[in-house]
Amino acid sequence: MLLGFLNSSIIRATFPFDPKTTLIAEGVWDDEKNQLHGVACRILNFTQIITNAYVGDCSVRFNLRFPTVFSVRNRSTILGQIWSNKSEHDPGYFDKIGFQSSQEVLMGLSGFKYRYTLVDVARKSCAIKNNVKHKGKTYPDVNSVDMRFSMYVKNSNGQISHGFASPLFVGDHLYQHPLSGHLHLPPLQRYTVFAFKPNNQHNMQNISYKMSIVPPSGFMFGGSEISEAIEISAEGVYDRDTGVLCMRGCRNLRPSHQQMKLAKNDSLDCEIDVNFQFRALNEEDSENVKGTIESTRQKSDSLYFGRLELFSSSIYTSQAKESVWRMDLEITMALILNTVACFFVGLQLFYVKKHPGVLPFISVVMLIILTLGYMIPLLLNFEALFKANHNQQNLFLGSGGWLEANEIIVRMVTMVAFLLQFRLLQLTWSARQGNGSQNETWISERKVLYATLPLYIAGGLSAWVVYRSRNSYHGPYIVHRHIQPLHPRRVRLNWQHSLWADLKSYGGLILDGFLLPQILFNMFNNSTEKTMAAPFYIGTTVVRLLPHAYDLYRANTSSWYPDWSYIYANPKMDFYSTAWDIIIPCGGLLFAALIYLQQQNGGRCILPRRFREIVAYEKIPVVSNVELQGEPVDKNIYT
């Protein structure tokens, strides 16, 4: 066998072969002690020519143990020692050096046991926290995958770090849902689901945990900056009736931290309290787990560290299943509504083919807005037509490409709608060019542009102001009810909103009011033409407003979901809140009603009567004495 050693804390997937630090060894297995005793030799005379190397200096001894009983102080699957049997004064001599495996308990092997040594201390502290019963609430099962979670950790300075926590043993049995960081082996036998009996009437169960915190640069811990990961092993009791998990933990002390000497040659600091509070399964909250990690030492102790607050960034299994069902529903709704939108545009094309005289009286600004509304999403998601780019959703769903296939279909239908809408814009533009009264219609179109452009620019500036306020350190935070609720612990954690995202949301609002340019065009031109088929402007309005109706329903019937799981009526892509979900549909239906009145009674029928009067001048011949002398005259007549 080969024994390799690295002067680095980085774990590599391949064997770290270095002739200077690699030993060639052989040994004897002791079945009774479950140990491997061996002799190791160095590789000597290793140069550019490998044939000159040879094995020699076999003065190194080692032993390896494979424990089957684990505890809070020992989580390694391999423990060993290595030493030299040379005399202390001989060159190359070194004293015994201990080492252990960095991987956790091997999955797929049987016979592992766990010995609880600190659970009584944790049980006493848990009894104090369980005075209040949570009636009518159900908390995660101790054997469920909900017991493992990613988390964010905040120190007393407000700095945020990321980490994870996962059970190792539940009772006397190995936890069946390890995190990806664990080492797996093919199972030797079929696993069985163990039915644990509660230890007492309160349904409390012994449990052991593994926690790891990865601090960012400059993270303060124990009065100084720390760059290495904080590894904590803990054990305690979980109360299914209250969702409270109380544990006593041990922190690994790094040799470089100079604290191992202060811990009386112990590599662990076991004066740590860890407490978690799980959210009930039937409650709505973005934080499934809240908790603290505290040192029980005196502040004057060199191993003391300030209180760490933690909260989870994971979701429950029930939330995941509901999210999958909702995503299936939303992508189906998006496909159906985009198909219906194509149908409505097709009806308008058929209408203008049957009545070509109405084309010059359709607002070009309105058609440009609708065309851009289909074109921009296609450009932003063009890569989705050719390759999958949803790793986070696939990891969550395990869809194997099913989600991408459906999204590609939706975008293909959107492309068809864009082509039809662009064709309608082309026909309108061509009709304007060939129309005899093109000057009058273009004058009205310019007036529409002068009226709407400042309005749209003002809205864009408002979106920019909102963007600045969201990303300002001292500025107010504007949070959607769909986004994880703002919490003092989460202030520095919220992802910064991009200006582009806010502008896209504002663009969605412009699309919701796409009929505004046509209403203004009818007023300026005083058009009496029935320029649009009722199915087109009413149907397109309904297609634009249905997401808000669905969002209003979803907000009152569903729980919190991850931001990235929204496919239809995405809160980050438009204005979605209880107020906007009422205001926007009412405004869209009002615009459709105004178009109907204008096409029935004229473009200015919606104005007060005194503003409907028109002063016009026309040339008419009149009989006069001057005309009799052969000089024509023009007379202005008020009509």
XYZ file of C-alpha atoms in Angstrom:
639
model
C 0.000 0.000 0.000
C 1.015 3.639 -0.437
C 0.928 6.249 2.314
C 0.979 9.825 1.080
C 1.250 13.019 3.111
C 0.690 16.603 2.008
C 1.821 19.836 3.600
C -1.631 21.274 2.910
C -5.135 21.270 4.360
C -6.705 20.891 0.907
C -8.376 17.539 0.351
C -7.739 16.108 -3.097
C -9.690 13.454 -4.937
C -6.525 11.852 -6.355
C -3.629 10.266 -4.491
C -1.040 12.958 -3.623
C 2.004 11.141 -5.010
C 5.200 12.932 -4.102
C 8.325 10.761 -3.787
C 9.573 12.903 -0.916
C 6.436 12.404 1.181
C 5.165 9.035 -0.093
C 5.868 5.772 1.724
C 5.591 2.211 0.418
C 4.182 -0.016 3.142
C 2.917 -3.482 3.982
C 1.391 -4.842 7.145
C -0.588 -7.453 9.035
C -4.279 -7.273 9.919
C -5.303 -8.010 13.527
C -8.898 -9.282 13.541
C -9.257 -9.179 17.307
C -8.202 -5.533 17.699
C -9.542 -4.422 14.299
C -6.152 -2.874 13.500
C -3.558 -2.857 10.755
C 0.104 -2.942 11.873
C 2.636 -2.117 9.204
C 6.133 -1.153 8.144
C 6.767 1.706 5.701
C 9.804 2.473 3.573
C 10.948 5.666 1.893
C 11.599 6.159 -1.822
C 15.267 7.028 -2.233
C 17.394 8.430 -5.045
C 14.374 9.663 -7.005
C 15.583 11.906 -9.840
C 14.562 12.737 -13.382
C 15.373 9.132 -14.293
C 12.880 7.027 -12.363
C 14.884 3.835 -12.901
C 17.475 5.079 -10.415
C 14.937 5.178 -7.562
C 14.757 2.385 -5.020
C 12.979 1.526 -1.775
C 14.988 1.828 1.409
C 15.103 3.101 5.008
C 12.286 0.895 6.308
C 12.460 2.321 9.820
C 8.940 3.765 9.783
C 6.192 1.997 11.723
C 2.477 2.682 11.696
C -0.865 1.300 12.754
C -4.383 1.986 11.530
C -7.600 1.482 13.487
C -11.117 1.348 12.039
C -13.460 2.144 14.905
C -17.045 0.977 14.786
C -18.153 2.957 17.839
C -18.343 6.724 17.407
C -18.869 9.565 19.847
C -18.916 13.325 19.924
C -15.131 13.275 20.320
C -14.460 10.718 17.601
C -16.178 10.914 14.219
C -13.329 9.556 12.101
C -13.601 6.194 10.373
C -9.809 5.749 10.371
C -7.437 6.546 13.211
C -3.720 5.938 13.118
C -0.238 6.635 14.337
C 3.093 6.752 12.577
C 6.578 6.861 14.163
C 10.214 6.004 13.621
C 11.918 3.101 15.376
C 15.293 4.761 15.069
C 17.205 6.009 18.034
C 16.317 9.509 19.163
C 19.709 10.827 18.091
C 19.720 9.179 14.654
C 19.032 11.348 11.562
C 15.460 10.954 10.271
C 14.019 10.170 13.700
C 10.556 11.501 14.599
C 8.206 10.816 17.472
C 4.691 9.385 17.219
C 2.347 11.420 15.046
C -1.394 10.840 15.138
C -3.651 11.208 12.118
C -7.246 10.532 11.208
C -9.512 10.457 8.180
C -11.240 13.626 7.077
C -14.295 11.824 5.726
C -17.354 11.082 7.774
C -19.091 7.808 8.524
C -19.123 5.470 5.535
C -22.598 4.865 4.164
C -23.359 1.344 3.056
C -21.414 -0.438 5.797
C -23.169 -2.094 8.701
C -22.161 -2.485 12.326
C -21.612 1.159 13.280
C -22.699 2.293 16.737
C -22.768 5.591 18.565
C -22.044 6.263 22.234
C -23.716 9.346 23.707
C -21.567 11.017 26.358
C -22.920 14.573 26.593
C -26.619 13.965 26.062
C -27.531 14.312 29.753
C -26.141 17.855 29.854
C -28.148 18.749 26.727
C -31.310 17.141 28.114
C -31.211 19.378 31.197
C -30.985 22.548 29.116
C -33.736 21.295 26.806
C -36.114 20.747 29.727
C -35.994 24.479 30.432
C -36.937 25.376 26.849
C -39.861 22.942 26.559
C -42.163 24.477 29.135
C -44.633 25.680 26.478
C -46.435 23.099 24.371
C -47.171 23.853 20.738
C -50.675 22.513 20.335
C -51.950 21.735 16.866
C -48.503 21.980 15.283
C -46.536 19.242 13.555
C -42.761 19.318 13.398
C -40.303 17.416 11.193
C -39.764 13.747 11.928
C -36.379 12.959 13.423
C -35.589 10.538 10.584
C -36.707 12.810 7.759
C -34.490 14.647 5.288
C -35.811 17.907 6.797
C -33.419 17.477 9.717
C -30.447 18.420 7.519
C -30.162 21.958 6.207
C -27.928 24.675 4.878
C -27.696 27.705 7.093
C -26.458 31.250 7.441
C -24.553 32.193 10.581
C -24.240 35.752 11.929
C -21.689 36.795 14.522
C -22.003 39.628 17.030
C -20.518 42.053 14.478
C -23.278 41.328 11.980
C -21.020 39.422 9.585
C -22.678 36.570 7.691
C -21.148 33.165 7.045
C -22.493 30.094 5.279
C -22.628 26.568 6.657
C -24.513 23.299 6.850
C -25.760 20.891 9.506
C -26.700 17.247 9.176
C -27.456 14.404 11.601
C -25.010 11.519 11.824
C -26.857 9.140 14.117
C -30.481 9.073 15.187
C -30.668 7.005 18.312
C -28.359 4.059 17.695
C -28.786 4.002 13.929
C -26.974 5.768 11.153
C -28.856 8.688 9.603
C -30.129 7.641 6.187
C -30.005 11.018 4.384
C -26.388 12.229 4.404
C -25.207 15.432 2.766
C -23.187 15.261 -0.427
C -19.982 15.816 1.527
C -20.160 12.361 3.058
C -18.321 9.377 1.687
C -20.570 6.756 0.095
C -19.986 3.106 -0.597
C -22.315 0.711 -2.429
C -24.686 -0.807 0.104
C -23.869 -4.309 1.193
C -27.436 -5.000 2.116
C -30.844 -3.419 1.691
C -31.520 -0.637 4.144
C -34.533 -0.853 6.373
C -36.453 2.039 7.858
C -36.169 1.886 11.606
C -39.217 2.709 13.675
C -37.821 4.424 16.744
C -39.764 4.342 19.949
C -39.811 7.577 21.906
C -37.730 7.652 25.046
C -40.565 9.183 27.037
C -44.009 10.639 26.767
C -42.680 13.809 25.148
C -41.402 11.953 22.062
C -37.780 12.979 22.654
C -35.045 11.265 20.687
C -31.269 11.216 21.027
C -29.485 12.590 17.975
C -25.952 13.542 16.947
C -25.030 16.262 14.450
C -22.167 17.393 12.262
C -21.915 21.126 11.544
C -19.509 23.067 9.381
C -19.253 26.855 9.042
C -17.227 28.331 6.179
C -16.299 31.909 7.124
C -15.729 34.606 4.500
C -12.666 36.790 4.459
C -12.429 38.971 7.554
C -14.970 36.971 9.577
C -14.488 37.611 13.308
C -14.615 34.610 15.637
C -13.327 34.464 19.186
C -11.884 37.971 19.060
C -9.817 37.434 15.901
C -10.240 36.851 12.200
C -10.608 33.261 11.111
C -10.176 31.810 7.637
C -10.438 28.069 8.254
C -13.739 26.234 8.437
C -15.310 25.835 11.877
C -16.127 22.168 12.464
C -18.522 21.323 15.289
C -19.726 17.874 16.335
C -22.700 17.833 18.686
C -25.163 15.511 20.343
C -28.365 16.026 22.253
C -32.112 15.479 22.197
C -34.822 16.446 19.726
C -38.404 17.000 20.891
C -40.872 16.230 18.106
C -43.700 17.880 20.071
C -42.047 21.317 20.092
C -39.456 21.174 17.318
C -36.677 22.051 19.788
C -33.228 20.490 19.376
C -30.813 20.980 22.299
C -27.213 19.794 22.003
C -23.791 20.059 23.570
C -21.048 20.407 20.964
C -17.307 20.072 20.511
C -15.294 22.323 18.222
C -12.198 21.109 16.448
C -9.187 23.269 17.321
C -6.832 23.763 14.427
C -3.128 23.276 15.147
C -2.420 26.654 13.546
C -4.811 28.384 15.918
C -2.464 28.098 18.926
C -5.417 27.068 21.058
C -4.676 23.377 21.294
C -1.967 24.168 23.844
C -4.465 26.180 25.870
C -6.948 23.310 25.851
C -4.628 21.047 27.852
C -3.352 19.236 24.766
C -6.901 18.462 23.724
C -7.855 19.130 20.101
C -11.505 19.762 21.017
C -13.390 22.506 22.813
C -16.495 20.807 24.245
C -17.899 23.774 26.159
C -20.436 24.740 23.490
C -24.253 24.849 23.580
C -26.129 24.400 20.302
C -29.880 25.019 20.126
C -32.199 24.769 17.117
C -35.877 25.611 16.789
C -37.537 23.974 13.771
C -40.527 25.633 12.160
C -43.781 23.686 12.206
C -44.666 21.959 8.945
C -48.041 23.720 8.813
C -46.619 27.232 9.314
C -45.581 29.689 6.615
C -42.120 31.142 7.107
C -39.007 31.413 4.975
C -36.773 30.358 7.858
C -37.317 26.689 8.626
C -34.704 26.597 11.361
C -33.495 29.244 13.788
C -30.897 28.723 16.444
C -27.802 29.755 18.332
C -24.300 28.478 18.988
C -22.827 29.730 22.269
C -19.699 29.137 24.288
C -20.325 28.296 27.948
C -16.848 29.473 28.954
C -16.103 32.710 30.759
C -15.407 35.743 28.598
C -11.904 35.871 30.004
C -11.204 32.367 28.672
C -9.071 32.324 25.526
C -11.378 29.717 23.953
C -14.485 31.846 24.473
C -16.310 33.124 21.388
C -19.324 35.361 21.019
C -22.824 34.127 20.356
C -23.566 32.975 16.805
C -27.099 33.242 15.466
C -28.143 30.954 12.657
C -31.108 30.500 10.353
C -31.697 28.030 7.578
C -31.708 28.599 3.832
C -33.247 25.204 3.027
C -36.842 24.182 2.483
C -38.897 21.304 3.836
C -39.736 18.258 1.752
C -43.399 19.260 1.755
C -42.438 22.653 0.327
C -40.331 20.947 -2.332
C -43.210 18.685 -3.414
C -45.607 21.617 -3.511
C -43.100 23.653 -5.517
C -42.755 20.857 -8.083
C -46.532 20.650 -8.474
C -46.807 24.433 -8.770
C -44.016 24.626 -11.364
C -45.786 21.982 -13.451
C -48.998 23.994 -13.249
C -47.336 27.308 -14.047
C -45.440 26.097 -17.086
C -48.691 24.575 -18.420
C -50.486 27.879 -17.844
C -47.704 29.787 -19.607
C -47.902 27.451 -22.585
C -51.688 27.741 -22.840
C -51.755 31.546 -22.512
C -48.967 32.076 -25.041
C -50.854 29.833 -27.459
C -54.040 31.838 -26.839
C -52.086 35.074 -27.411
C -50.985 33.747 -30.817
C -54.625 32.995 -31.601
C -55.736 36.545 -30.713
C -53.016 38.135 -32.865
C -54.029 35.815 -35.691
C -57.632 37.007 -35.362
C -56.455 40.620 -35.658
C -54.470 39.777 -38.790
C -57.558 38.156 -40.266
C -59.598 41.218 -39.271
C -57.275 43.728 -40.976
C -57.132 41.520 -44.052
C -60.904 41.727 -44.240
C -60.926 45.460 -43.392
C -57.625 46.876 -44.725
C -58.857 50.450 -44.350
C -58.455 50.320 -40.558
C -54.695 49.653 -40.632
C -53.568 53.344 -40.724
C -55.623 54.022 -37.589
C -53.849 51.464 -35.410
C -51.275 53.037 -33.099
C -47.738 52.143 -34.128
C -46.492 52.901 -30.599
C -48.870 50.301 -29.193
C -47.722 47.685 -31.720
C -44.052 48.421 -30.983
C -44.685 47.891 -27.257
C -46.401 44.563 -27.902
C -43.694 43.437 -30.317
C -40.915 44.298 -27.868
C -42.862 42.492 -25.153
C -42.370 39.245 -27.080
C -38.943 39.972 -28.513
C -37.022 40.975 -25.346
C -37.803 37.773 -23.368
C -36.711 35.749 -26.386
C -33.393 37.599 -26.574
C -32.781 37.286 -22.835
C -33.480 33.550 -22.857
C -32.079 32.697 -26.281
C -29.574 30.185 -24.889
C -32.444 28.175 -23.405
C -33.495 27.217 -26.925
C -30.267 25.281 -27.410
C -28.894 24.235 -24.047
C -29.999 23.763 -20.460
C -28.991 26.441 -18.023
C -31.026 25.596 -14.962
C -28.617 23.667 -12.777
C -30.164 24.931 -9.567
C -33.667 23.877 -10.607
C -32.441 20.499 -11.879
C -30.601 19.848 -8.635
C -33.775 20.624 -6.741
C -36.163 18.783 -9.027
C -34.029 15.997 -10.415
C -35.940 16.587 -13.641
C -33.268 15.316 -15.991
C -34.123 17.950 -18.619
C -37.924 17.730 -18.433
C -38.228 21.319 -17.192
C -35.970 22.646 -19.941
C -37.955 20.814 -22.611
C -41.175 22.458 -21.486
C -39.577 25.887 -21.278
C -38.225 25.501 -24.805
C -41.758 24.734 -26.019
C -43.048 27.861 -24.261
C -40.363 29.986 -25.904
C -41.065 28.512 -29.328
C -44.718 29.497 -28.946
C -43.577 32.950 -27.799
C -41.482 33.219 -30.958
C -44.546 32.451 -33.078
C -46.475 35.171 -31.228
C -43.605 37.592 -31.864
C -43.574 36.852 -35.597
C -47.341 37.363 -35.855
C -47.145 40.607 -33.878
C -44.273 41.835 -36.031
C -46.305 41.054 -39.156
C -49.145 43.195 -37.825
C -46.685 46.039 -37.186
C -45.290 45.700 -40.705
C -48.762 45.834 -42.282
C -49.703 48.924 -40.267
C -46.490 50.718 -41.194
C -46.929 49.910 -44.886
C -50.547 51.077 -44.820
C -49.463 54.390 -43.296
C -46.946 54.905 -46.068
C -49.512 54.322 -48.808
C -52.432 56.124 -47.192
C -53.553 59.421 -48.628
C -54.077 60.958 -45.199
C -50.763 59.665 -43.864
C -49.679 63.125 -42.722
C -52.650 63.444 -40.369
C -52.162 59.981 -38.839
C -48.429 60.538 -38.361
C -49.138 63.872 -36.646
C -51.465 62.055 -34.232
C -48.825 59.345 -33.715
C -46.216 61.960 -32.834
C -48.610 63.464 -30.307
C -49.014 59.992 -28.776
C -45.248 59.663 -28.574
C -44.896 63.119 -26.994
C -47.528 62.206 -24.400
C -46.317 58.690 -23.520
C -42.538 59.055 -23.789
C -42.176 61.463 -20.820
C -44.498 59.204 -18.838
C -42.403 56.111 -19.602
C -39.151 57.960 -18.897
C -40.489 59.172 -15.550
C -41.415 55.593 -14.680
C -37.945 54.397 -15.675
C -36.362 57.028 -13.419
C -38.626 55.854 -10.601
C -37.373 52.301 -11.137
C -33.815 53.604 -10.936
C -34.597 55.419 -7.668
C -36.093 52.216 -6.246
C -32.977 50.326 -7.332
C -30.704 52.810 -5.570
C -32.774 52.738 -2.403
C -32.761 48.935 -2.302
C -29.013 48.701 -2.646
C -28.072 51.594 -0.409
C -26.543 50.468 2.888
C -28.577 52.971 4.867
C -31.471 53.150 2.423
C -34.868 51.555 2.963
C -35.360 47.964 1.888
C -38.358 47.328 -0.312
C -39.250 43.668 -0.039
C -41.931 41.729 -1.849
C -44.152 39.476 0.147
C -43.003 36.608 -2.095
C -39.360 37.230 -1.318
C -37.992 35.971 1.962
C -39.202 38.431 4.604
C -36.752 40.987 5.831
C -35.245 40.179 9.178
C -32.572 42.023 11.153
C -30.340 39.006 10.763
C -30.851 38.956 7.021
C -30.095 42.575 6.173
C -26.610 41.873 4.856
C -27.706 38.578 3.327
C -30.303 39.812 0.830
C -29.030 39.597 -2.721
C -28.679 43.036 -4.211
C -31.370 43.887 -6.694
C -30.036 44.632 -10.165
C -31.089 47.702 -12.090
C -31.888 45.484 -15.054
C -34.343 43.435 -12.948
C -36.158 46.580 -11.828
C -36.329 47.864 -15.411
C -37.756 44.522 -16.564
C -40.413 44.794 -13.869
C -41.270 48.281 -15.082
C -41.383 47.006 -18.659
C -43.973 44.472 -17.562
C -46.095 47.300 -16.172
C -45.911 49.121 -19.532
C -47.038 45.944 -21.264
C -49.990 45.617 -18.897
C -51.139 49.051 -20.069
C -50.426 48.463 -23.762
C -53.788 50.013 -24.802
C -52.865 53.496 -23.527
C -51.167 54.636 -26.816
C -54.198 53.492 -28.835
C -56.571 55.406 -26.545
C -54.513 58.574 -26.966
C -54.249 58.045 -30.738
C -58.021 57.763 -31.034
C -58.424 60.982 -29.029
C -55.902 63.002 -31.052
C -57.175 61.678 -34.385
C -60.840 61.598 -33.303
C -61.006 58.253 -35.046
C -64.354 56.569 -35.481
C -62.856 53.476 -37.094
C -63.186 50.065 -35.478
C -59.475 49.534 -35.734
C -59.165 46.414 -33.589
C -61.188 43.262 -33.353
C -62.786 42.824 -29.932
C -61.155 39.385 -29.379
C -57.734 40.962 -29.969
C -57.753 43.848 -27.497
C -59.985 42.135 -24.926
C -58.233 38.768 -25.208
C -54.724 40.264 -25.067
C -55.762 42.291 -22.023
C -57.011 39.155 -20.281
C -53.766 37.315 -21.123
C -51.761 40.144 -19.564
C -53.941 40.350 -16.449
C -54.393 36.658 -15.665
C -50.925 36.386 -14.031
C -52.010 38.982 -11.476
C -55.233 37.113 -10.746
C -53.233 33.889 -10.346
C -50.692 35.638 -8.124
C -53.485 36.946 -5.912
C -54.894 33.424 -5.620
C -51.447 31.933 -4.999
C -50.675 34.431 -2.241
C -53.788 33.466 -0.299
C -53.632 29.705 -0.765
C -49.948 28.752 -0.941
C -46.919 28.911 1.309
C -43.518 30.492 0.757
C -41.446 29.269 -2.199
C -37.823 29.763 -3.263
C -37.428 32.797 -5.529
C -35.902 30.763 -8.376
C -38.821 28.324 -8.521
C -41.239 30.839 -10.099
C -41.909 30.178 -13.776
C -45.231 31.939 -14.347
C -46.106 35.265 -12.701
C -42.579 35.651 -11.387
C -42.554 38.355 -8.681
C -39.084 39.470 -9.799
C -40.246 40.095 -13.377
C -43.277 42.299 -12.794
C -45.254 44.256 -10.209
C -46.814 41.626 -7.973
C -48.338 42.369 -4.596
C -51.857 42.427 -3.212
C -52.249 46.094 -4.127
C -50.749 45.779 -7.626
C -52.729 42.586 -8.302
C -55.899 44.653 -7.852
C -54.813 47.975 -9.398
C -53.319 46.570 -12.621
C -56.289 44.348 -13.608
C -58.725 47.175 -12.879
C -56.641 49.544 -14.994
C -56.352 47.031 -17.851
C -60.095 46.367 -17.915
C -60.751 50.128 -17.827
C -58.513 50.628 -20.884
C -60.355 47.859 -22.753
C -63.700 49.477 -21.914
C -62.463 52.861 -23.181
C -61.342 51.308 -26.480
C -64.784 49.767 -26.884
C -66.504 53.136 -26.285
C -64.146 54.923 -28.678
C -64.775 52.422 -31.459
C -68.505 52.778 -30.965
C -68.855 56.531 -30.429
C -65.636 58.156 -31.621
C -62.195 58.792 -30.163
C -63.240 61.779 -28.048
C -66.402 60.344 -26.592
C -64.611 59.702 -23.314
C -63.850 63.419 -22.873
C -66.222 65.990 -21.346
C -68.632 67.439 -23.880
C -67.007 70.872 -24.123
C -63.730 69.250 -25.202
C -65.386 67.289 -27.977
C -66.104 70.430 -30.124
C -63.859 70.889 -33.153
C -63.093 74.143 -34.884
C -62.503 73.497 -38.584
C -62.077 75.700 -41.559
C -62.919 74.779 -45.117
C -62.954 76.567 -48.454
C -66.324 76.990 -50.165
C -67.271 79.178 -53.097
C -69.716 81.976 -52.408
C -71.456 84.316 -54.734
C -70.499 87.989 -54.304
C -69.996 91.132 -56.292
C -66.275 90.576 -56.301
C -66.747 87.136 -57.813
C -68.874 88.607 -60.539
C -65.857 90.717 -61.468
C -63.822 87.536 -61.910
C -61.933 87.551 -58.566
C -62.540 84.468 -56.430
C -62.559 84.775 -52.647
C -62.230 82.282 -49.794
C -64.579 82.526 -46.839
C -64.043 80.877 -43.468
C -67.097 79.159 -42.149
C -67.342 78.028 -38.486
C -68.601 74.519 -38.203
